[in-house]
CSV table of C-alpha atoms in Angstrom, one decimal:
chain,number,residue,atom,x,y,z
A,1,GLY,CA,-3.6,-5.9,-2.3
A,2,GLU,CA,-1.1,-6.5,-5.1
A,3,ASN,CA,2.6,-6.6,-4.3
A,4,VAL,CA,5.1,-6.4,-7.2
A,5,GLU,CA,8.7,-7.2,-6.6
A,6,GLN,CA,11.4,-6.4,-9.1
A,7,HIS,CA,15.0,-7.5,-9.5
A,8,PRO,CA,17.7,-6.4,-9.9
A,9,SER,CA,17.6,-2.9,-8.7
A,10,THR,CA,20.7,-2.0,-10.8
A,11,LEU,CA,22.0,-3.7,-13.9
A,12,SER,CA,25.1,-2.9,-16.0
A,13,VAL,CA,25.7,-4.6,-19.3
A,14,GLN,CA,28.1,-4.1,-22.2
A,15,GLU,CA,26.7,-2.7,-25.4
A,16,GLY,CA,25.4,-5.5,-27.6
A,17,ASP,CA,24.7,-7.8,-24.7
A,18,SER,CA,21.3,-8.8,-23.4
A,19,ALA,CA,19.6,-7.5,-20.3
A,20,VAL,CA,16.9,-9.3,-18.3
A,21,ILE,CA,14.8,-7.8,-15.6
A,22,LYS,CA,12.4,-10.0,-13.5
A,23,CYS,CA,9.3,-9.3,-11.6
A,24,THR,CA,6.9,-11.3,-9.4
A,25,TYR,CA,3.4,-10.4,-8.4
A,26,SER,CA,1.2,-11.7,-5.6
A,27,ASP,CA,-2.4,-11.3,-6.8
A,28,SER,CA,-3.4,-14.2,-9.0
A,29,ALA,CA,-6.3,-12.0,-10.3
A,30,SER,CA,-3.8,-9.6,-12.0
A,31,ASN,CA,-4.0,-10.1,-15.8
A,32,TYR,CA,-2.2,-7.1,-17.3
A,33,PHE,CA,1.6,-6.6,-17.1
A,34,PRO,CA,3.1,-3.5,-18.7
A,35,TRP,CA,6.7,-2.4,-18.7
A,36,TYR,CA,7.7,1.2,-18.6
A,37,LYS,CA,11.0,3.0,-19.3
A,38,GLN,CA,11.7,6.2,-17.4
A,39,GLU,CA,14.4,8.6,-18.4
A,40,LEU,CA,15.8,11.2,-16.0
A,41,GLY,CA,13.2,13.9,-15.3
A,42,LYS,CA,10.5,12.4,-17.5
A,43,GLY,CA,7.4,10.4,-17.0
A,44,PRO,CA,7.4,6.6,-17.7
A,45,GLN,CA,6.9,5.6,-21.3
A,46,LEU,CA,5.2,2.3,-22.1
A,47,ILE,CA,7.5,0.0,-24.0
A,48,ILE,CA,5.7,-3.3,-24.1
A,49,ASP,CA,2.8,-5.0,-22.3
A,50,ILE,CA,1.4,-8.5,-22.0
A,51,ARG,CA,-1.9,-9.9,-21.0
A,52,SER,CA,-2.4,-13.1,-19.1
A,53,ASN,CA,-3.8,-15.0,-22.0
A,54,VAL,CA,-0.4,-14.8,-23.7
A,55,GLY,CA,2.9,-16.3,-22.6
A,56,GLU,CA,5.3,-14.2,-24.6
A,57,LYS,CA,5.3,-11.1,-26.7
A,58,LYS,CA,8.1,-9.6,-28.7
A,59,ASP,CA,8.6,-6.2,-30.3
A,60,GLN,CA,11.9,-5.9,-32.1
A,61,ARG,CA,14.7,-6.0,-29.5
A,62,ILE,CA,12.3,-6.2,-26.6
A,63,ALA,CA,10.4,-9.2,-25.4
A,64,VAL,CA,8.3,-10.0,-22.3
A,65,THR,CA,7.5,-13.5,-20.9
A,66,LEU,CA,4.8,-14.4,-18.4
A,67,ASN,CA,4.5,-17.4,-16.2
A,68,LYS,CA,1.1,-17.3,-14.6
A,69,THR,CA,1.6,-20.4,-12.5
A,70,ALA,CA,4.7,-19.0,-10.9
A,71,LYS,CA,3.3,-15.4,-11.0
A,72,HIS,CA,6.4,-13.9,-12.5
A,73,PHE,CA,7.2,-12.0,-15.7
A,74,SER,CA,10.4,-10.8,-17.3
A,75,LEU,CA,11.6,-8.2,-19.7
A,76,HIS,CA,14.3,-9.1,-22.1
A,77,ILE,CA,16.3,-6.5,-24.1
A,78,THR,CA,18.6,-7.9,-26.7
A,79,GLU,CA,21.5,-6.1,-28.5
A,80,THR,CA,21.5,-3.4,-26.0
A,81,GLN,CA,22.4,0.1,-27.0
A,82,PRO,CA,23.5,3.1,-24.8
A,83,GLU,CA,20.1,4.8,-25.4
A,84,ASP,CA,18.5,1.8,-23.6
A,85,SER,CA,20.0,3.2,-20.4
A,86,ALA,CA,17.2,4.3,-18.1
A,87,VAL,CA,15.1,3.1,-15.2
A,88,TYR,CA,12.7,0.3,-16.1
A,89,PHE,CA,9.5,-0.4,-14.1
A,90,CYS,CA,7.3,-3.4,-14.3
A,91,ALA,CA,3.7,-3.2,-13.2
A,92,ALA,CA,0.7,-5.4,-12.6
A,93,SER,CA,-3.0,-4.7,-12.8
A,94,LYS,CA,-6.3,-6.5,-12.8
A,95,GLY,CA,-7.0,-4.7,-16.1
A,96,GLY,CA,-10.0,-2.7,-17.1
A,97,ALA,CA,-10.1,0.6,-15.2
A,98,ASN,CA,-8.0,-0.7,-12.4
A,99,ASN,CA,-4.8,1.1,-11.5
A,100,LEU,CA,-1.3,-0.3,-11.8
A,101,PHE,CA,0.9,-1.5,-9.1
A,102,PHE,CA,4.5,-0.8,-9.8
A,103,GLY,CA,7.7,-2.6,-9.1
A,104,THR,CA,10.6,-0.8,-7.4
A,105,GLY,CA,12.4,-0.2,-10.7
A,106,THR,CA,15.7,-1.3,-12.3
A,107,ARG,CA,18.4,1.2,-13.3
A,108,LEU,CA,19.9,-0.2,-16.5
A,109,THR,CA,23.2,1.1,-17.7
A,110,VAL,CA,24.5,0.1,-21.1
A,111,ILE,CA,28.3,0.6,-21.3
A,112,PRO,CA,29.5,1.6,-24.7
B,1,GLY,CA,0.1,7.5,-30.4
B,2,ALA,CA,-1.6,8.6,-27.2
B,3,VAL,CA,-0.1,11.7,-25.6
B,4,VAL,CA,-0.6,13.0,-22.1
B,5,SER,CA,0.6,16.5,-21.5
B,6,GLN,CA,1.4,17.7,-18.0
B,7,HIS,CA,2.0,21.3,-17.0
B,8,PRO,CA,4.1,22.8,-15.5
B,9,SER,CA,7.2,20.6,-15.8
B,10,ARG,CA,8.8,22.4,-12.9
B,11,VAL,CA,7.5,24.7,-10.2
B,12,ILE,CA,9.0,26.3,-7.1
B,13,CYS,CA,6.7,27.8,-4.5
B,14,LYS,CA,6.9,29.1,-1.0
B,15,SER,CA,5.7,27.2,1.9
B,16,GLY,CA,2.0,27.9,2.6
B,17,THR,CA,1.0,28.6,-1.0
B,18,SER,CA,-1.0,26.4,-3.4
B,19,VAL,CA,0.1,24.9,-6.7
B,20,LYS,CA,-2.0,23.6,-9.5
B,21,ILE,CA,-0.8,20.9,-11.9
B,22,GLU,CA,-2.7,20.2,-15.1
B,23,CYS,CA,-2.9,16.9,-16.9
B,24,ARG,CA,-4.3,16.8,-20.4
B,25,SER,CA,-5.0,14.0,-22.8
B,26,LEU,CA,-4.1,15.5,-26.2
B,27,ASP,CA,-5.4,13.0,-28.8
B,28,PHE,CA,-7.9,10.9,-26.9
B,29,GLN,CA,-10.6,11.2,-24.3
B,30,ALA,CA,-9.7,10.0,-20.8
B,31,THR,CA,-12.5,8.9,-18.5
B,32,THR,CA,-10.0,7.9,-15.8
B,33,MET,CA,-6.8,9.6,-14.8
B,34,PHE,CA,-4.4,8.6,-12.1
B,35,TRP,CA,-2.1,10.8,-10.1
B,36,TYR,CA,1.2,9.4,-8.8
B,37,ARG,CA,3.9,10.7,-6.6
B,38,GLN,CA,7.5,9.6,-7.0
B,39,PHE,CA,10.4,10.3,-4.6
B,40,PRO,CA,14.0,10.3,-5.8
B,41,LYS,CA,15.1,6.8,-6.9
B,42,GLN,CA,11.8,5.3,-5.8
B,43,SER,CA,8.9,3.8,-7.5
B,44,LEU,CA,5.6,5.5,-8.4
B,45,MET,CA,3.0,5.6,-5.6
B,46,LEU,CA,-0.6,6.0,-6.6
B,47,MET,CA,-2.2,9.0,-4.8
B,48,ALA,CA,-5.7,9.1,-6.3
B,49,THR,CA,-7.9,8.0,-9.2
B,50,SER,CA,-9.7,10.8,-10.9
B,51,ASN,CA,-12.9,10.0,-12.8
B,52,GLU,CA,-14.5,12.5,-15.1
B,53,GLY,CA,-17.6,14.1,-13.5
B,54,SER,CA,-17.2,12.5,-10.1
B,55,LYS,CA,-15.2,12.7,-7.0
B,56,ALA,CA,-11.7,11.4,-7.0
B,57,THR,CA,-10.8,8.2,-5.0
B,58,TYR,CA,-7.9,8.7,-2.8
B,59,GLU,CA,-5.4,6.0,-1.6
B,60,GLN,CA,-5.0,5.4,2.0
B,61,GLY,CA,-2.8,8.0,3.7
B,62,VAL,CA,-3.3,10.7,1.1
B,63,GLU,CA,-5.1,13.8,2.4
B,64,LYS,CA,-7.9,14.6,0.1
B,65,ASP,CA,-8.2,18.2,1.5
B,66,LYS,CA,-4.5,18.8,0.8
B,67,PHE,CA,-4.4,17.2,-2.7
B,68,LEU,CA,-7.5,18.5,-4.5
B,69,ILE,CA,-8.3,16.8,-7.7
B,70,ASN,CA,-10.7,18.0,-10.3
B,71,HIS,CA,-11.6,16.1,-13.5
B,72,ALA,CA,-14.0,18.4,-15.1
B,73,SER,CA,-13.7,17.2,-18.7
B,74,LEU,CA,-12.7,14.1,-20.7
B,75,THR,CA,-9.3,15.7,-21.5
B,76,LEU,CA,-8.3,17.6,-18.3
B,77,SER,CA,-7.6,16.7,-14.7
B,78,THR,CA,-6.0,19.0,-12.2
B,79,LEU,CA,-4.1,18.4,-9.0
B,80,THR,CA,-3.9,21.3,-6.6
B,81,VAL,CA,-1.4,21.0,-3.7
B,82,THR,CA,-2.9,23.3,-1.0
B,83,SER,CA,-0.8,25.0,1.7
B,84,ALA,CA,2.3,23.3,0.4
B,85,HIS,CA,5.1,22.4,2.8
B,86,PRO,CA,8.7,21.3,2.0
B,87,GLU,CA,7.8,17.7,2.6
B,88,ASP,CA,5.4,18.0,-0.4
B,89,SER,CA,8.4,18.5,-2.6
B,90,SER,CA,8.3,15.6,-5.0
B,91,PHE,CA,7.8,14.5,-8.7
B,92,TYR,CA,4.1,14.3,-9.5
B,93,ILE,CA,3.0,12.3,-12.5
B,94,CYS,CA,-0.4,11.9,-14.1
B,95,SER,CA,-1.5,9.1,-16.3
B,96,ALA,CA,-4.6,8.6,-18.4
B,97,ARG,CA,-6.6,5.7,-19.8
B,98,GLY,CA,-9.0,5.9,-22.7
B,99,VAL,CA,-12.8,6.0,-22.8
B,100,ALA,CA,-15.1,3.1,-22.1
B,101,GLY,CA,-15.0,0.7,-24.9
B,102,ALA,CA,-11.2,0.9,-24.6
B,103,ALA,CA,-11.2,-0.1,-20.9
B,104,ASN,CA,-8.2,-2.3,-21.4
B,105,SER,CA,-6.2,0.5,-23.1
B,106,PRO,CA,-2.8,1.0,-21.7
B,107,LEU,CA,-2.0,3.8,-19.3
B,108,HIS,CA,0.0,6.7,-20.8
B,109,PHE,CA,2.0,9.0,-18.6
B,110,GLY,CA,2.7,12.7,-18.6
B,111,ASN,CA,6.3,13.9,-18.3
B,112,GLY,CA,5.7,14.8,-14.6
B,113,THR,CA,5.9,18.0,-12.6
B,114,ARG,CA,8.8,18.5,-10.2
B,115,LEU,CA,7.5,20.5,-7.2
B,116,THR,CA,9.9,22.2,-4.9
B,117,VAL,CA,8.5,23.9,-1.8
B,118,THR,CA,10.9,26.3,-0.2
């Protein structure tokens, strides 16, 4: 089955700096890679996703890159703000109706 | 955007009782819903896949007789924790995917249910 690893487990950055979270996956058949933000006591919220036919996707301050050969993908948050503080999860899936395999999460703290 | 509503958000029950958690897709039809369990400071672990009109598919190690799943309509799936024990205390989260034709639609999650069994 799929195995998704995520690093780092915790990350602290100063407000305005960039944050990068990295994930690797094991199943070369995976083709869909979403990122979720989870705030305390809430369910995960989709913030951006990428499919394997694309190498990079950007949405305002958030971008995701995918390297299919190396089987890793990364989340980049620029100009971080205190409200970006949360736990971020990467995930991988074979797409369609298949379920997601989640990484272990990264607790991001943005220091004002 | 797509909204998944989960109810209740918190529940406390006594050991031995059963608890039902509801997951509704509010503005779209969900042929497939997933139920996850999350322990404190850990990742989400898939418990089962719920398909409308058919039996749920459970992940290895998940007791189907203990965690009853019913997906009776395209907008509602329920998870019933039967004969709950303190070790069942956890954060349960559902997610939903759109109907066929949007098979690659993203998963949207509910806000979770924190179950505490005393």
